[in-house]
Amino acid sequence: MADIKENLANVRKNIEDACKKVGRDVSEVTLITVSKTKPLSDLRIAYEEGSRDFGENKVQELVSKIDEMPSDVKWHLIGHLQRNKVKYIAGKVAMIHSVDSYRLAEEINVQAKKNSCVIPILIEINIAGEDTKFGIKPEEAEELIREISELENVKVSGLMTIAPNVANPEENRAYFKAMKDLFVDISSKNIDNVEMKVLSMGMTNDYTVAVEEGATMIRVGTGIFGARDYSK
């Protein structure tokens, strides 16, 4: 599967170029290889090519892949998470990217305690105010973060967004800028038990713009593995 190897090399080169363009160090950006709906054979190729951070949208699929992949893989739950599914991934994921309510954070805290761990989470922001997307309004972020910061076994580590699906990635630049501004604003508040270090934004069609605007994690699936077949 030369394609996956080639695609990964291209994505990494694009990240490097975007960093150079704005004077960032490439080490500041983590590439999350989004492996949803993809077979383990594809994941293993990406792993052999150096991918260690993998992103899954669905709990069931993530759990089924964990034991089949090497133990040094860091798993990221990047899709919408229902409270009744948290128990299946507590203690198994490196980070949950899609927290958009106190009740979800509370359940993560309960399950983290049961597993004697602290789970890093990101607060999902619906930066473009799209009806079809999960996430909270930017102006609700600080209050929610302050509430969640009281939970002992959850660590707010930053923000995440899914920008609009646009033909021209430049159309999302303003949203990425707004996310970076919000990120900096909340960082400056120095809220206890909150470590604003991750800004997860940018996907296959717009990750270079996201990197230019300050993303520290980007989530690329189609750009590495090719189009998904949802009929399987």
Coordinates of C-alpha atoms in Angstrom, one line a residue:
M1 CA 0.0 0.0 0.0
A2 CA 2.4 2.7 -1.2
D3 CA -0.6 5.1 -1.2
I4 CA -0.8 5.3 2.6
K5 CA 3.0 5.7 2.9
E6 CA 3.0 8.4 0.2
N7 CA 0.0 10.2 1.6
L8 CA 1.5 10.3 5.1
A9 CA 4.7 11.6 3.8
N10 CA 2.8 14.3 1.9
V11 CA 0.7 15.3 4.9
R12 CA 3.9 15.6 7.0
K13 CA 5.6 17.7 4.3
N14 CA 2.5 20.0 4.2
I15 CA 2.6 20.4 8.0
E16 CA 6.3 21.3 7.8
D17 CA 5.7 23.8 5.0
A18 CA 2.8 25.4 6.9
C19 CA 5.0 25.7 10.0
K20 CA 7.9 27.2 8.1
K21 CA 5.5 29.8 6.5
V22 CA 4.5 31.2 9.9
G23 CA 7.7 30.5 11.8
R24 CA 6.5 27.6 14.0
D25 CA 8.5 24.6 15.0
V26 CA 7.0 21.4 13.4
S27 CA 7.3 19.7 16.8
E28 CA 4.5 21.9 18.1
V29 CA 2.0 20.0 15.8
T30 CA 0.7 16.5 16.5
L31 CA -0.8 14.6 13.5
I32 CA -3.7 12.5 14.6
T33 CA -4.2 9.7 12.0
V34 CA -8.0 9.3 11.8
S35 CA -8.7 5.6 11.3
K36 CA -12.5 5.4 11.6
T37 CA -14.0 2.7 9.3
K38 CA -10.5 1.7 8.2
P39 CA -9.2 -1.9 8.5
L40 CA -6.4 -2.8 10.9
S41 CA -4.1 -3.6 7.9
D42 CA -4.3 0.1 7.0
L43 CA -3.6 1.2 10.6
R44 CA -0.6 -1.0 10.7
I45 CA 0.9 0.5 7.6
A46 CA 0.5 4.0 9.2
Y47 CA 2.0 2.7 12.4
E48 CA 5.0 1.3 10.5
E49 CA 5.4 4.8 9.0
G50 CA 5.6 6.4 12.4
S51 CA 2.0 7.2 13.3
R52 CA 1.4 6.8 17.0
D53 CA -1.7 9.0 17.6
F54 CA -4.9 7.5 16.1
G55 CA -8.3 9.1 16.2
E56 CA -11.6 7.2 16.2
N57 CA -15.2 8.5 16.1
K58 CA -17.0 5.6 17.6
V59 CA -16.4 4.0 21.0
Q60 CA -17.1 0.4 19.8
E61 CA -14.7 0.7 16.9
L62 CA -12.0 2.3 19.1
V63 CA -12.3 -0.4 21.7
S64 CA -12.2 -3.2 19.1
K65 CA -8.9 -1.9 17.7
I66 CA -7.0 -1.2 20.9
D67 CA -5.9 -4.8 21.6
E68 CA -5.1 -5.4 18.0
M69 CA -2.5 -2.5 17.8
P70 CA 0.8 -2.0 19.6
S71 CA 0.6 -0.8 23.2
D72 CA 2.4 2.5 22.5
V73 CA -0.4 3.8 20.3
K74 CA -2.2 6.8 21.8
W75 CA -6.0 6.7 21.1
H76 CA -8.0 9.8 20.7
L77 CA -11.8 9.8 20.9
I78 CA -12.7 12.6 18.4
G79 CA -16.4 11.9 17.7
H80 CA -19.5 12.8 19.7
L81 CA -19.5 10.8 23.0
Q82 CA -22.6 9.6 24.8
R83 CA -22.5 9.4 28.6
N84 CA -23.4 5.7 28.7
K85 CA -20.4 4.9 26.5
V86 CA -17.7 6.6 28.7
K87 CA -17.2 3.5 30.8
Y88 CA -15.8 1.5 27.8
I89 CA -13.0 3.9 27.1
A90 CA -12.0 5.3 30.5
G91 CA -8.4 4.4 31.2
K92 CA -7.9 3.4 27.5
V93 CA -7.8 6.7 25.7
A94 CA -5.1 9.4 25.7
M95 CA -7.6 12.1 25.2
I96 CA -11.3 12.8 24.6
H97 CA -11.7 15.7 22.1
S98 CA -15.4 16.2 22.1
V99 CA -16.7 17.3 25.5
D100 CA -19.5 19.8 25.2
S101 CA -21.4 19.6 28.5
Y102 CA -20.8 19.4 32.2
R103 CA -22.8 16.2 32.5
L104 CA -20.5 14.5 30.1
A105 CA -17.4 15.7 31.9
E106 CA -19.0 14.6 35.2
E107 CA -19.5 11.0 33.8
I108 CA -15.9 11.0 32.5
N109 CA -14.8 12.0 36.0
V110 CA -16.8 9.1 37.6
Q111 CA -15.4 6.6 35.2
A112 CA -11.8 8.0 35.5
K113 CA -12.1 7.6 39.3
K114 CA -13.1 4.0 38.9
N115 CA -10.1 3.4 36.7
S116 CA -7.8 5.4 39.0
C117 CA -6.7 7.7 36.3
V118 CA -7.0 11.3 35.2
I119 CA -8.5 11.7 31.7
P120 CA -7.4 14.7 29.6
I121 CA -10.3 16.3 27.7
L122 CA -10.8 19.1 25.1
I123 CA -13.8 21.3 25.1
E124 CA -15.6 21.2 21.7
I125 CA -16.5 24.6 20.4
N126 CA -19.0 25.1 17.6
I127 CA -17.1 28.0 16.2
A128 CA -19.2 28.6 13.1
G129 CA -22.5 28.2 15.0
E130 CA -23.7 25.4 12.7
D131 CA -26.9 23.7 13.6
T132 CA -25.6 20.3 12.4
K133 CA -22.5 20.3 14.7
F134 CA -22.0 19.5 18.3
G135 CA -20.1 21.9 20.6
I136 CA -20.8 24.9 22.7
K137 CA -20.8 28.6 21.7
P138 CA -17.4 30.3 22.2
E139 CA -18.9 32.7 24.8
E140 CA -20.0 29.7 26.9
A141 CA -16.5 28.2 27.0
E142 CA -15.0 29.9 30.0
E143 CA -17.9 29.2 32.3
L144 CA -18.0 25.5 31.3
I145 CA -14.3 25.2 31.8
R146 CA -14.4 26.7 35.2
E147 CA -17.2 24.3 36.2
I148 CA -15.3 21.2 34.9
S149 CA -12.0 22.4 36.5
E150 CA -13.5 21.4 39.9
L151 CA -13.6 17.7 38.8
E152 CA -10.7 15.9 40.2
N153 CA -10.2 13.2 37.6
V154 CA -10.7 15.2 34.5
K155 CA -8.1 17.6 33.1
V156 CA -9.1 20.3 30.6
S157 CA -6.2 20.4 28.2
G158 CA -7.5 22.7 25.5
L159 CA -10.1 23.3 22.9
M160 CA -11.3 21.5 19.8
T161 CA -13.5 22.4 16.8
I162 CA -14.8 21.0 13.6
A163 CA -14.8 23.8 11.1
P164 CA -17.4 24.0 8.2
N165 CA -16.9 21.7 5.3
V166 CA -15.9 24.1 2.6
A167 CA -14.5 23.9 -0.9
N168 CA -11.9 26.6 -0.3
P169 CA -9.9 26.1 3.0
E170 CA -9.3 29.8 3.2
E171 CA -12.9 30.2 4.1
N172 CA -12.2 28.6 7.4
R173 CA -9.2 30.8 8.3
A174 CA -11.3 33.3 10.2
Y175 CA -12.8 30.4 12.3
F176 CA -9.4 29.1 13.1
K177 CA -8.2 32.6 14.1
A178 CA -11.2 32.9 16.4
M179 CA -10.4 29.6 18.0
K180 CA -6.8 30.7 18.6
D181 CA -8.0 33.9 20.1
L182 CA -10.4 32.0 22.4
F183 CA -7.6 29.6 23.3
V184 CA -5.2 32.4 24.2
D185 CA -7.9 34.3 26.2
I186 CA -8.8 31.2 28.3
S187 CA -5.1 30.4 28.8
S188 CA -4.5 33.9 30.2
K189 CA -7.1 33.3 33.0
N190 CA -4.8 30.7 34.6
I191 CA -7.7 28.6 35.8
D192 CA -6.7 26.0 38.4
N193 CA -6.5 22.4 37.1
V194 CA -6.7 23.7 33.5
E195 CA -3.7 23.4 31.2
M196 CA -4.5 25.0 27.9
K197 CA -1.9 23.3 25.7
V198 CA -3.9 21.6 22.9
L199 CA -5.8 23.4 20.1
S200 CA -7.3 20.6 18.0
M201 CA -8.5 21.9 14.7
G202 CA -8.1 21.2 11.0
M203 CA -8.9 18.2 8.9
T204 CA -8.0 16.7 5.5
N205 CA -9.2 19.7 3.5
D206 CA -8.0 22.6 5.7
Y207 CA -5.3 21.4 8.1
T208 CA -2.6 23.6 6.6
V209 CA -4.6 26.7 7.2
A210 CA -5.3 25.4 10.7
V211 CA -1.6 24.9 11.3
E212 CA -0.8 28.4 10.1
E213 CA -3.4 29.7 12.6
G214 CA -2.0 27.8 15.6
A215 CA -3.4 24.3 15.7
T216 CA -1.4 22.0 17.9
M217 CA -3.3 18.9 16.8
I218 CA -4.8 18.2 13.4
R219 CA -7.0 15.3 12.5
V220 CA -6.4 13.7 9.1
G221 CA -8.1 10.6 7.8
T222 CA -9.1 10.8 4.1
G223 CA -5.9 12.6 3.3
I224 CA -3.9 9.5 4.6
F225 CA -6.2 6.5 3.9
G226 CA -8.3 7.7 1.0
A227 CA -12.1 8.0 0.9
R228 CA -14.1 6.1 3.3
D229 CA -16.6 3.3 2.4
Y230 CA -19.5 3.7 4.8
S231 CA -21.4 0.8 3.4
K232 CA -19.2 -1.7 5.3

